[in-house]
mmCIF file of C-alpha atoms in Angstrom:
data_model
loop_
_atom_site.group_PDB
_atom_site.id
_atom_site.type_symbol
_atom_site.label_atom_id
_atom_site.label_comp_id
_atom_site.label_asym_id
_atom_site.label_seq_id
_atom_site.Cartn_x
_atom_site.Cartn_y
_atom_site.Cartn_z
ATOM 1 C CA MET H 543 -9.480 -46.244 -45.088
ATOM 2 C CA SER H 544 -10.588 -43.791 -42.418
ATOM 3 C CA GLU H 545 -8.540 -40.627 -41.913
ATOM 4 C CA SER H 546 -6.533 -40.466 -38.688
ATOM 5 C CA LYS H 547 -7.381 -37.757 -36.194
ATOM 6 C CA SER H 548 -5.451 -36.242 -33.358
ATOM 7 C CA LEU H 549 -6.571 -36.372 -29.752
ATOM 8 C CA LEU H 550 -5.292 -35.534 -26.272
ATOM 9 C CA ILE H 551 -4.861 -38.273 -23.612
ATOM 10 C CA ASN H 552 -3.400 -38.348 -20.116
ATOM 11 C CA ILE H 553 -0.797 -40.920 -19.060
ATOM 12 C CA ILE H 554 0.063 -41.622 -15.398
ATOM 13 C CA SER H 555 3.590 -42.849 -14.612
ATOM 14 C CA PRO H 556 4.330 -45.596 -12.029
ATOM 15 C CA GLU H 557 5.531 -42.804 -9.718
ATOM 16 C CA GLY H 558 2.199 -40.961 -9.996
ATOM 17 C CA MET H 559 3.160 -38.159 -12.424
ATOM 18 C CA ILE H 560 0.457 -37.153 -14.964
ATOM 19 C CA THR H 561 1.300 -35.758 -18.429
ATOM 20 C CA ASN H 562 -0.827 -34.827 -21.475
ATOM 21 C CA PHE H 563 0.146 -36.370 -24.800
ATOM 22 C CA ASN H 564 -1.020 -35.381 -28.299
ATOM 23 C CA ILE H 565 -1.432 -38.532 -30.374
ATOM 24 C CA THR H 566 -3.170 -39.684 -33.527
ATOM 25 C CA SER H 567 -5.802 -42.394 -33.781
ATOM 26 C CA ASP H 568 -3.589 -44.583 -35.983
ATOM 27 C CA MET H 569 -0.739 -44.777 -33.466
ATOM 28 C CA THR H 570 -0.120 -48.170 -31.855
ATOM 29 C CA ILE H 571 -0.169 -48.723 -28.139
ATOM 30 C CA ASN H 572 3.503 -49.737 -28.306
ATOM 31 C CA ALA H 573 4.437 -46.397 -29.953
ATOM 32 C CA ILE H 574 2.545 -44.435 -27.303
ATOM 33 C CA LYS H 575 4.228 -46.506 -24.573
ATOM 34 C CA ASN H 576 7.703 -45.681 -25.989
ATOM 35 C CA ILE H 577 6.853 -41.959 -26.099
ATOM 36 C CA ALA H 578 5.689 -42.039 -22.474
ATOM 37 C CA ILE H 579 8.801 -43.919 -21.274
ATOM 38 C CA LYS H 580 11.026 -41.467 -23.132
ATOM 39 C CA HIS H 581 9.172 -38.546 -21.503
ATOM 40 C CA PHE H 582 9.190 -39.902 -17.937
ATOM 41 C CA TYR H 583 12.679 -41.482 -17.857
ATOM 42 C CA GLY H 584 14.673 -39.691 -20.608
ATOM 43 C CA ASP H 585 17.679 -41.660 -21.822
ATOM 44 C CA ASP H 586 17.680 -44.177 -18.958
ATOM 45 C CA THR H 587 18.554 -47.383 -20.827
ATOM 46 C CA SER H 588 17.493 -49.557 -17.877
ATOM 47 C CA ARG H 589 13.850 -48.709 -18.639
ATOM 48 C CA ASN H 590 13.068 -51.317 -21.248
ATOM 49 C CA PRO H 591 9.650 -50.888 -22.981
ATOM 50 C CA SER H 592 9.077 -54.634 -22.676
ATOM 51 C CA ASP H 593 9.003 -54.165 -18.878
ATOM 52 C CA PHE H 594 5.943 -51.879 -19.065
ATOM 53 C CA ARG H 595 2.340 -52.042 -20.178
ATOM 54 C CA LEU H 596 -0.478 -49.508 -20.576
ATOM 55 C CA ILE H 597 -3.731 -49.950 -18.661
ATOM 56 C CA HIS H 598 -6.980 -48.088 -19.328
ATOM 57 C CA SER H 599 -7.763 -46.415 -15.958
ATOM 58 C CA THR H 600 -11.579 -46.502 -16.183
ATOM 59 C CA LYS H 601 -12.091 -49.752 -18.089
ATOM 60 C CA PHE H 602 -9.372 -51.561 -16.059
ATOM 61 C CA LYS H 603 -8.256 -53.105 -19.303
ATOM 62 C CA CYS H 604 -4.726 -54.082 -20.319
ATOM 63 C CA LEU H 605 -4.037 -52.529 -23.781
ATOM 64 C CA ILE H 606 -2.457 -54.715 -26.492
ATOM 65 C CA ASP H 607 0.814 -53.328 -27.891
ATOM 66 C CA ASN H 608 0.012 -54.134 -31.560
ATOM 67 C CA TYR H 609 -3.424 -52.491 -31.513
ATOM 68 C CA ASN H 610 -3.911 -48.825 -32.347
ATOM 69 C CA ILE H 611 -5.980 -46.166 -30.578
ATOM 70 C CA THR H 612 -9.034 -46.859 -32.708
ATOM 71 C CA ASN H 613 -8.891 -50.620 -32.059
ATOM 72 C CA GLU H 614 -8.749 -50.010 -28.301
ATOM 73 C CA ASN H 615 -11.562 -47.441 -28.500
ATOM 74 C CA ILE H 616 -9.638 -44.727 -26.662
ATOM 75 C CA ASN H 617 -11.308 -41.298 -26.682
ATOM 76 C CA GLU H 618 -10.335 -37.694 -26.008
ATOM 77 C CA ASN H 619 -9.050 -36.864 -22.493
ATOM 78 C CA GLU H 620 -9.128 -40.458 -21.243
ATOM 79 C CA GLU H 621 -6.423 -41.660 -18.838
ATOM 80 C CA LEU H 622 -3.962 -44.485 -19.294
ATOM 81 C CA MET H 623 -1.612 -45.871 -16.631
ATOM 82 C CA LEU H 624 1.965 -46.909 -17.338
ATOM 83 C CA ILE H 625 2.561 -49.980 -15.182
ATOM 84 C CA ASN H 626 5.674 -52.020 -14.467
ATOM 85 C CA ILE H 627 5.330 -55.662 -15.427
ATOM 86 C CA ARG H 628 6.219 -57.900 -12.502
ATOM 87 C CA SER H 629 8.851 -60.484 -13.188
ATOM 88 C CA THR H 630 7.406 -63.999 -13.444
ATOM 89 C CA SER H 631 10.642 -65.809 -14.007
ATOM 90 C CA MET H 632 11.107 -68.901 -11.844
ATOM 91 C CA ASN H 633 13.992 -71.222 -11.460
ATOM 92 C CA ASP H 634 12.487 -74.643 -12.030
ATOM 93 C CA ASN H 635 15.723 -76.352 -11.093
ATOM 94 C CA LEU H 636 15.630 -75.475 -7.390
ATOM 95 C CA SER H 637 16.646 -78.400 -5.199
ATOM 96 C CA GLU H 638 14.403 -79.826 -2.499
ATOM 97 C CA LYS H 639 16.807 -78.441 0.105
ATOM 98 C CA ALA H 640 16.518 -74.939 -1.346
ATOM 99 C CA LEU H 641 12.728 -75.106 -1.238
ATOM 100 C CA LYS H 642 12.606 -76.417 2.332
ATOM 101 C CA GLY H 643 11.618 -73.928 5.031
ATOM 102 C CA PRO H 644 13.501 -73.317 8.286
ATOM 103 C CA SER H 645 13.318 -75.964 10.994
ATOM 104 C CA LYS H 646 11.471 -75.464 14.279
ATOM 105 C CA GLU H 647 14.786 -75.351 16.158
ATOM 106 C CA LEU H 648 16.109 -72.597 13.869
ATOM 107 C CA ILE H 649 12.926 -70.552 14.246
ATOM 108 C CA LEU H 650 13.098 -70.817 18.051
ATOM 109 C CA GLN H 651 16.787 -69.853 18.011
ATOM 110 C CA VAL H 652 16.226 -66.769 15.842
ATOM 111 C CA THR H 653 13.100 -65.595 17.712
ATOM 112 C CA GLU H 654 14.121 -66.406 21.310
ATOM 113 C CA ASN H 655 14.845 -62.760 22.156
ATOM 114 C CA LEU H 656 11.621 -61.389 20.679
ATOM 115 C CA PRO H 657 8.982 -60.203 23.193
ATOM 116 C CA ILE H 658 5.998 -62.549 23.650
ATOM 117 C CA ARG H 659 2.976 -60.718 22.247
ATOM 118 C CA ASN H 660 0.351 -63.422 22.698
ATOM 119 C CA PRO H 661 1.309 -65.832 25.503
ATOM 120 C CA PRO H 662 -0.685 -69.089 25.750
ATOM 121 C CA LYS H 663 -3.934 -68.577 27.634
ATOM 122 C CA HIS H 664 -5.242 -70.899 30.302
ATOM 123 C CA ILE H 665 -8.528 -72.370 29.125
ATOM 124 C CA PRO H 666 -10.794 -73.121 32.107
ATOM 125 C CA SER H 667 -11.272 -76.805 32.747
ATOM 126 C CA LEU H 668 -15.030 -76.405 33.033
ATOM 127 C CA TYR H 669 -16.916 -77.693 30.040
ATOM 128 C CA CYS H 670 -20.276 -75.991 29.671
ATOM 129 C CA PRO H 671 -22.635 -78.596 28.207
ATOM 130 C CA ALA H 672 -25.848 -77.785 26.417
ATOM 131 C CA ASP H 673 -27.869 -79.297 29.258
ATOM 132 C CA PHE H 674 -28.366 -76.300 31.538
ATOM 133 C CA GLN H 675 -29.886 -78.519 34.257
ATOM 134 C CA ASN H 676 -26.572 -80.345 34.726
ATOM 135 C CA GLU H 677 -24.775 -77.085 35.414
ATOM 136 C CA VAL H 678 -27.497 -75.814 37.735
ATOM 137 C CA ARG H 679 -27.214 -79.048 39.735
ATOM 138 C CA LYS H 680 -23.440 -78.565 40.161
ATOM 139 C CA ILE H 681 -24.023 -75.012 41.362
ATOM 140 C CA LEU H 682 -26.715 -76.116 43.815
ATOM 141 C CA ILE H 683 -24.491 -78.880 45.232
ATOM 142 C CA THR H 684 -21.726 -76.306 45.683
ATOM 143 C CA LEU H 685 -24.092 -73.946 47.509
ATOM 144 C CA VAL H 686 -25.540 -76.737 49.676
ATOM 145 C CA LYS H 687 -22.122 -77.895 50.878
ATOM 146 C CA ALA H 688 -20.872 -74.352 51.456
ATOM 147 C CA SER H 689 -24.040 -73.453 53.385
ATOM 148 C CA ALA H 690 -23.796 -76.612 55.518
ATOM 149 C CA ARG H 691 -20.202 -75.771 56.474
ATOM 150 C CA ILE H 692 -21.281 -72.289 57.594
ATOM 151 C CA ILE H 693 -24.452 -73.365 59.453
ATOM 152 C CA LEU H 694 -22.447 -76.058 61.242
ATOM 153 C CA TYR H 695 -21.182 -73.295 63.551
ATOM 154 C CA SER H 696 -24.564 -71.597 63.918
ATOM 155 C CA PRO H 697 -26.458 -71.679 67.255
ATOM 156 C CA GLU H 698 -29.327 -73.306 65.355
ATOM 157 C CA ALA H 699 -27.134 -76.014 63.843
ATOM 158 C CA GLN H 700 -28.646 -78.853 65.899
ATOM 159 C CA LYS H 701 -32.197 -77.749 65.120
ATOM 160 C CA PHE H 702 -31.613 -77.882 61.362
ATOM 161 C CA CYS H 703 -29.596 -81.056 61.700
ATOM 162 C CA ASP H 704 -32.704 -82.677 63.187
ATOM 163 C CA ILE H 705 -34.861 -81.294 60.353
ATOM 164 C CA LEU H 706 -32.507 -82.741 57.729
ATOM 165 C CA LYS H 707 -32.286 -86.070 59.582
ATOM 166 C CA GLU H 708 -36.082 -86.322 59.563
ATOM 167 C CA LYS H 709 -36.050 -85.516 55.846
ATOM 168 C CA LEU H 710 -33.552 -88.321 55.226
ATOM 169 C CA GLU H 711 -35.535 -90.800 57.361
ATOM 170 C CA THR H 712 -38.656 -90.029 55.342
ATOM 171 C CA ARG H 713 -36.835 -90.814 52.123
ATOM 172 C CA CYS H 714 -35.256 -93.976 53.496
ATOM 173 C CA LYS H 715 -38.259 -95.422 55.306
ATOM 174 C CA PRO H 716 -41.439 -94.316 53.577
ATOM 175 C CA ASN H 717 -44.778 -95.882 54.520
ATOM 176 C CA ILE H 718 -45.730 -98.161 51.627
ATOM 177 C CA ASN H 719 -49.404 -98.730 50.992
ATOM 178 C CA PRO H 720 -50.027 -102.545 50.799
ATOM 179 C CA ASN H 721 -52.914 -101.932 48.373
ATOM 180 C CA ALA H 722 -50.553 -100.164 45.972
ATOM 181 C CA ILE H 723 -48.186 -103.151 46.061
ATOM 182 C CA LYS H 724 -51.050 -105.532 45.347
ATOM 183 C CA THR H 725 -52.403 -103.395 42.485
ATOM 184 C CA LEU H 726 -49.077 -103.100 40.679
ATOM 185 C CA THR H 727 -47.994 -106.725 41.136
ATOM 186 C CA GLU H 728 -51.358 -107.876 39.767
ATOM 187 C CA MET H 729 -50.529 -105.903 36.610
ATOM 188 C CA GLY H 730 -47.571 -108.240 36.073
ATOM 189 C CA TYR H 731 -44.689 -106.188 37.443
ATOM 190 C CA SER H 732 -42.115 -107.901 39.636
ATOM 191 C CA GLU H 733 -42.568 -107.362 43.353
ATOM 192 C CA LYS H 734 -38.938 -106.291 43.712
ATOM 193 C CA LYS H 735 -39.358 -103.414 41.241
ATOM 194 C CA VAL H 736 -42.733 -102.461 42.681
ATOM 195 C CA LEU H 737 -41.420 -102.231 46.245
ATOM 196 C CA LYS H 738 -38.396 -100.186 45.304
ATOM 197 C CA ILE H 739 -40.196 -97.700 43.070
ATOM 198 C CA LEU H 740 -43.002 -97.214 45.604
ATOM 199 C CA ARG H 741 -40.360 -96.358 48.191
ATOM 200 C CA LEU H 742 -38.866 -93.806 45.831
ATOM 201 C CA ARG H 743 -42.261 -92.394 44.858
ATOM 202 C CA LYS H 744 -43.507 -92.322 48.454
ATOM 203 C CA SER H 745 -46.329 -94.759 47.627
ATOM 204 C CA ASN H 746 -47.644 -92.547 44.815
ATOM 205 C CA ILE H 747 -49.160 -95.280 42.676
ATOM 206 C CA MET H 748 -49.577 -93.126 39.559
ATOM 207 C CA GLU H 749 -45.932 -91.985 39.522
ATOM 208 C CA ALA H 750 -44.790 -95.547 40.238
ATOM 209 C CA LEU H 751 -46.947 -96.927 37.416
ATOM 210 C CA GLU H 752 -45.589 -94.307 35.010
ATOM 211 C CA TRP H 753 -42.025 -95.333 35.818
ATOM 212 C CA LEU H 754 -42.810 -99.074 35.564
ATOM 213 C CA THR H 755 -44.483 -98.522 32.176
ATOM 214 C CA GLU H 756 -41.491 -96.629 30.803
ATOM 215 C CA HIS H 757 -39.031 -99.265 32.085
ATOM 216 C CA GLN H 758 -41.037 -102.439 31.525
ATOM 217 C CA ASN H 759 -38.713 -103.581 28.724
ATOM 218 C CA ASP H 760 -35.532 -102.949 30.674
ATOM 219 C CA PRO H 761 -33.430 -106.083 31.224
ATOM 220 C CA GLU H 762 -33.532 -107.570 34.703
ATOM 221 C CA ASP H 763 -29.872 -106.617 35.146
ATOM 222 C CA ASP H 764 -31.018 -103.017 35.420
ATOM 223 C CA ASP H 765 -32.497 -103.889 38.808
ATOM 224 C CA ASN H 766 -28.974 -103.361 40.116
ATOM 225 C CA ASP H 767 -29.886 -99.681 40.223
ATOM 226 C CA LEU H 768 -32.701 -100.606 42.583
ATOM 227 C CA ASP H 769 -30.648 -102.590 45.077
ATOM 228 C CA SER H 770 -31.471 -101.859 48.692
ATOM 229 C CA GLU H 771 -27.897 -100.812 49.347
ATOM 230 C CA SER H 772 -27.934 -98.164 46.636
ATOM 231 C CA ILE H 773 -31.378 -96.766 47.436
ATOM 232 C CA GLU H 774 -30.770 -96.724 51.165
ATOM 233 C CA THR H 775 -27.362 -95.137 50.806
ATOM 234 C CA GLY H 776 -26.784 -93.046 53.889
ATOM 235 C CA CYS H 777 -29.828 -94.439 55.680
ATOM 236 C CA GLN H 778 -28.039 -96.711 58.129
ATOM 237 C CA ASP H 779 -27.315 -95.711 61.732
ATOM 238 C CA LEU H 780 -29.513 -92.625 61.567
ATOM 239 C CA ASN H 781 -29.863 -92.581 65.324
ATOM 240 C CA LYS H 782 -26.181 -92.129 66.030
ATOM 241 C CA GLU H 783 -24.659 -88.722 66.658
ATOM 242 C CA GLU H 784 -24.417 -86.869 63.337
ATOM 243 C CA ASN H 785 -23.608 -83.328 62.281
ATOM 244 C CA ILE H 786 -25.251 -81.338 59.502
ATOM 245 C CA LEU H 787 -22.415 -82.007 57.022
ATOM 246 C CA ASN H 788 -22.834 -85.789 57.246
ATOM 247 C CA ILE H 789 -26.607 -85.591 56.841
ATOM 248 C CA VAL H 790 -26.248 -83.333 53.788
ATOM 249 C CA ASP H 791 -23.767 -85.770 52.185
ATOM 250 C CA ARG H 792 -26.199 -88.665 52.767
ATOM 251 C CA LEU H 793 -29.078 -86.711 51.252
ATOM 252 C CA LEU H 794 -27.024 -85.811 48.163
ATOM 253 C CA LYS H 795 -26.057 -89.473 47.641
ATOM 254 C CA ASN H 796 -29.694 -90.494 47.983
ATOM 255 C CA TYR H 797 -30.776 -87.867 45.426
ATOM 256 C CA HIS H 798 -28.090 -89.090 43.025
ATOM 257 C CA HIS H 799 -29.286 -92.712 43.169
ATOM 258 C CA CYS H 800 -32.894 -91.675 42.661
ATOM 259 C CA ARG H 801 -31.930 -89.532 39.668
ATOM 260 C CA LYS H 802 -30.112 -92.480 38.083
ATOM 261 C CA ILE H 803 -33.286 -94.553 38.366
ATOM 262 C CA ASP H 804 -35.329 -91.779 36.732
ATOM 263 C CA PHE H 805 -32.850 -91.478 33.865
ATOM 264 C CA LYS H 806 -34.295 -90.892 30.389
ATOM 265 C CA PRO H 807 -31.872 -90.820 27.441
ATOM 266 C CA ASN H 808 -31.870 -87.696 25.296
ATOM 267 C CA SER H 809 -33.546 -88.781 22.052
ATOM 268 C CA ARG H 810 -31.548 -86.364 19.888
ATOM 269 C CA ALA H 811 -28.247 -87.541 21.387
ATOM 270 C CA VAL H 812 -29.280 -91.173 20.838
ATOM 271 C CA GLN H 813 -30.095 -90.485 17.174
ATOM 272 C CA LEU H 814 -26.814 -88.665 16.510
ATOM 273 C CA LEU H 815 -24.769 -91.428 18.136
ATOM 274 C CA LEU H 816 -26.717 -94.072 16.204
ATOM 275 C CA GLU H 817 -25.728 -92.269 12.995
ATOM 276 C CA MET H 818 -22.103 -92.600 14.081
ATOM 277 C CA GLY H 819 -22.508 -96.382 14.081
ATOM 278 C CA PHE H 820 -22.776 -97.191 17.799
ATOM 279 C CA GLU H 821 -25.276 -99.751 19.100
ATOM 280 C CA GLU H 822 -28.372 -98.405 20.842
ATOM 281 C CA ASN H 823 -27.897 -100.371 24.093
ATOM 282 C CA ASN H 824 -24.317 -99.122 24.416
ATOM 283 C CA ILE H 825 -25.439 -95.572 23.626
ATOM 284 C CA ILE H 826 -28.077 -95.560 26.370
ATOM 285 C CA GLU H 827 -25.600 -96.975 28.871
ATOM 286 C CA ALA H 828 -22.997 -94.325 27.946
ATOM 287 C CA LEU H 829 -25.556 -91.508 28.191
ATOM 288 C CA LYS H 830 -26.625 -92.802 31.599
ATOM 289 C CA ILE H 831 -23.035 -92.852 32.829
ATOM 290 C CA THR H 832 -22.299 -89.355 31.491
ATOM 291 C CA GLY H 833 -25.616 -87.740 32.429
ATOM 292 C CA ASN H 834 -26.932 -87.336 28.860
ATOM 293 C CA ASN H 835 -23.774 -85.491 27.793
ATOM 294 C CA GLN H 836 -23.452 -86.387 24.120
ATOM 295 C CA ILE H 837 -19.762 -85.458 23.739
ATOM 296 C CA ASN H 838 -18.701 -87.310 26.883
ATOM 297 C CA ALA H 839 -20.872 -90.283 25.880
ATOM 298 C CA CYS H 840 -19.140 -90.423 22.491
ATOM 299 C CA GLU H 841 -15.725 -90.477 24.196
ATOM 300 C CA TRP H 842 -16.955 -93.202 26.537
ATOM 301 C CA LEU H 843 -18.179 -95.296 23.598
ATOM 302 C CA LEU H 844 -14.772 -94.877 21.943
ATOM 303 C CA GLY H 845 -13.121 -96.480 24.970
ATOM 304 C CA GLU H 846 -12.156 -93.419 27.003
ATOM 305 C CA ARG H 847 -12.726 -94.057 30.714
ATOM 306 C CA ARG H 848 -11.702 -90.786 32.334
ATOM 307 C CA HIS H 849 -13.276 -90.117 35.717
ATOM 308 C CA SER H 850 -14.256 -86.621 34.524
ATOM 309 C CA LEU H 851 -16.593 -88.081 31.879
ATOM 310 C CA GLN H 852 -18.915 -89.610 34.456
ATOM 311 C CA ASP H 853 -21.960 -87.857 35.883
ATOM 312 C CA LEU H 854 -21.065 -88.043 39.576
ATOM 313 C CA ASP H 855 -22.980 -85.037 40.946
ATOM 314 C CA LYS H 856 -19.842 -83.224 42.036
ATOM 315 C CA GLU H 857 -19.599 -79.616 43.135
ATOM 316 C CA LEU H 858 -17.795 -77.000 41.032
ATOM 317 C CA ASP H 859 -13.984 -76.875 41.200
ATOM 318 C CA SER H 860 -12.704 -74.050 43.352
ATOM 319 C CA ASP H 861 -10.552 -72.705 40.486
ATOM 320 C CA ASN H 862 -13.566 -72.513 38.189
ATOM 321 C CA PRO H 863 -14.494 -68.948 37.082
ATOM 322 C CA ILE H 864 -18.179 -69.637 37.717
ATOM 323 C CA TYR H 865 -17.391 -70.885 41.232
ATOM 324 C CA LYS H 866 -15.327 -67.779 41.966
ATOM 325 C CA ALA H 867 -17.981 -65.414 40.632
ATOM 326 C CA ILE H 868 -20.813 -67.028 42.605
ATOM 327 C CA MET H 869 -18.964 -67.578 45.874
ATOM 328 C CA ASN H 870 -17.552 -64.039 45.903
ATOM 329 C CA ASP H 871 -20.942 -62.410 45.402
ATOM 330 C CA PRO H 872 -22.241 -60.701 48.604
ATOM 331 C CA ARG H 873 -25.888 -61.561 47.957
ATOM 332 C CA ILE H 874 -25.132 -65.251 47.549
ATOM 333 C CA GLN H 875 -22.751 -65.250 50.516
ATOM 334 C CA LEU H 876 -25.582 -63.872 52.642
ATOM 335 C CA SER H 877 -27.940 -66.624 51.445
ATOM 336 C CA LEU H 878 -25.446 -69.266 52.601
ATOM 337 C CA THR H 879 -25.914 -68.174 56.205
ATOM 338 C CA ASN H 880 -29.682 -68.681 55.973
ATOM 339 C CA PRO H 881 -30.735 -72.236 56.988
ATOM 340 C CA ASN H 882 -34.015 -71.811 55.095
ATOM 341 C CA MET H 883 -32.068 -71.252 51.864
ATOM 342 C CA LEU H 884 -30.158 -74.492 52.549
ATOM 343 C CA LEU H 885 -33.507 -76.308 52.648
ATOM 344 C CA VAL H 886 -34.521 -74.556 49.399
ATOM 345 C CA TYR H 887 -31.321 -75.596 47.614
ATOM 346 C CA LEU H 888 -31.827 -79.182 48.794
ATOM 347 C CA SER H 889 -35.449 -79.211 47.629
ATOM 348 C CA LEU H 890 -34.359 -78.036 44.169
ATOM 349 C CA LEU H 891 -31.888 -80.919 43.985
ATOM 350 C CA GLU H 892 -34.586 -83.340 45.124
ATOM 351 C CA THR H 893 -37.171 -81.999 42.655
ATOM 352 C CA PRO H 894 -35.431 -80.058 39.835
ATOM 353 C CA VAL H 895 -38.729 -79.129 38.144
ATOM 354 C CA ALA H 896 -39.611 -77.088 41.230
ATOM 355 C CA ILE H 897 -37.154 -74.381 40.200
ATOM 356 C CA GLY H 898 -39.858 -72.858 37.985
ATOM 357 C CA GLU H 899 -42.154 -72.462 40.977
ATOM 358 C CA ARG H 900 -39.452 -71.340 43.399
ATOM 359 C CA ILE H 901 -38.227 -68.628 41.061
ATOM 360 C CA ARG H 902 -41.613 -66.883 41.435
ATOM 361 C CA ASP H 903 -41.255 -66.786 45.223
ATOM 362 C CA PRO H 904 -40.695 -63.122 46.288
ATOM 363 C CA GLU H 905 -38.058 -64.138 48.869
ATOM 364 C CA ILE H 906 -36.252 -66.924 47.030
ATOM 365 C CA GLY H 907 -36.782 -65.880 43.395
ATOM 366 C CA PRO H 908 -34.362 -62.896 43.367
ATOM 367 C CA VAL H 909 -31.507 -65.067 44.674
ATOM 368 C CA LEU H 910 -32.149 -67.810 42.103
ATOM 369 C CA ASP H 911 -32.473 -65.218 39.321
ATOM 370 C CA HIS H 912 -29.146 -63.717 40.392
ATOM 371 C CA ILE H 913 -27.404 -67.113 40.407
ATOM 372 C CA ILE H 914 -28.686 -67.992 36.931
ATOM 373 C CA ALA H 915 -27.760 -64.545 35.540
ATOM 374 C CA MET H 916 -24.220 -64.851 36.936
ATOM 375 C CA TYR H 917 -23.874 -68.349 35.498
ATOM 376 C CA HIS H 918 -24.822 -67.200 31.989
ATOM 377 C CA ALA H 919 -22.549 -64.143 32.210
ATOM 378 C CA GLU H 920 -19.542 -66.217 33.280
ATOM 379 C CA LYS H 921 -20.274 -68.950 30.743
ATOM 380 C CA HIS H 922 -20.297 -66.334 27.981
ATOM 381 C CA ALA H 923 -17.058 -64.804 29.297
ATOM 382 C CA ILE H 924 -15.362 -68.224 29.339
ATOM 383 C CA HIS H 925 -16.370 -68.767 25.724
ATOM 384 C CA MET H 926 -15.237 -65.318 24.548
ATOM 385 C CA ASN H 927 -11.932 -65.328 26.463
ATOM 386 C CA GLN H 928 -10.747 -68.298 24.432
ATOM 387 C CA TYR H 929 -10.480 -65.988 21.403
ATOM 388 C CA VAL H 930 -9.029 -62.864 23.049
ATOM 389 C CA ILE H 931 -5.625 -61.748 21.715
ATOM 390 C CA ASP H 932 -3.448 -59.514 23.875
ATOM 391 C CA PHE H 933 -1.529 -56.689 22.216
#
C-alpha cells in the first residue's frame, strides 16, 4: 500500500471565492467537499453536501465522491470548483390543464399595453421572377406609356403619331412574297400557317421556316393564336383620326400577340414540373399562359386562376418600389420627353434581343444602363427589406 502524501489544492466556491486547502492523497472527494462547504458556509445547515459536487477546472471533469485524490489523479496546486447541483425533481402527476400554455386571448389581454417593437411590414406586391426579360418588358411598357402621355402635348406630337402609324401599318400589312408562300407550302406546311407566319416575319423565308420547323408538331388547335383577328389586333380603321396614345396601345397589343406565337417553353421549368407529376401538354400550356414563370405555372396547374398569374404584358403598378424609383429619377424623366427614346423603347419591345446592341449606343446606352442598375438595386432592396427588424 502506497504511503499517502500531502498536497495543496485550490477550491473555488459558487460565489467565486478561492481558498487553498492542505489535503492528503488518500482523502476522498466527499471528505474534501465537506471541508470546503464547512469553510465557505460555516454552520449553515441549509448547505447540504448532497447539493454540491466538485469539478476539475482544467479537465472539466465531475469528480466522484467515493474516489480519493489518487484515483482522480489530482496534483499539486490544481483547481477544483464547488458547484451547486441543479434540482431535477419533476412532478409527473401534473394535469393536462396545468401543462397547457396561456390562450391567445389571454396573451393579447396581458400584452395589449406593451409598445409595438416590430410592427407588421408591408411586403411589396411585385414578385421578381428569375426571368429578367419579363421584368425589363414591364419596365419598357411603363416607360412607353408614360412617354406617350407626355409627347401627346408636344408640338411634334402629330409628326411622331404619323411615324408610329406607319410602323403599325407595316406590321399589319406586310408585302408577302408569293414565291415564299409557294416554297413553304410545297414543303408540306399548311397555307394558313405559312401566310400568317410570313406576315409576322415580314416575308423572311428563313425565319418563317425556322418557326414552322419548331412548331410542325403543334396541334391544329394552336392555329387559334394565328387567327387574323389576333394578329391584326389594332390594325383596323388606321386611316381614322388617332392620337399617339391609341397607336401605342395598338402596337403593344400587336407585339404581345407576336410574342405569344414565338413562345418557347423553358426546358428546366418543364422538367421540374414533370417531376411534380403534371402532364407535359398541360405544363406547356400553363407556361405559355404565365410567360414561362415556373411558380405561377405551378399554381395554374393546381387550379388557381388568378388574373395576376397570367402574362398580360402589363405596366408596373404605381405603388411598386421599382416604379417609384424609375419614374422619380431625373435622367429617366428627361428621356420620357424625347420622342426618339419612345421609338427606342418600342423597338426593344418589338425585338428584345436588340437590347444588347442598343446598350452599346453612346446616346441610348447610358439611359438603359441606368434603368437596369436601378432595377437591380430596388429588387435587392425589396428582398432585404422583408427581413429588416425595427428596434
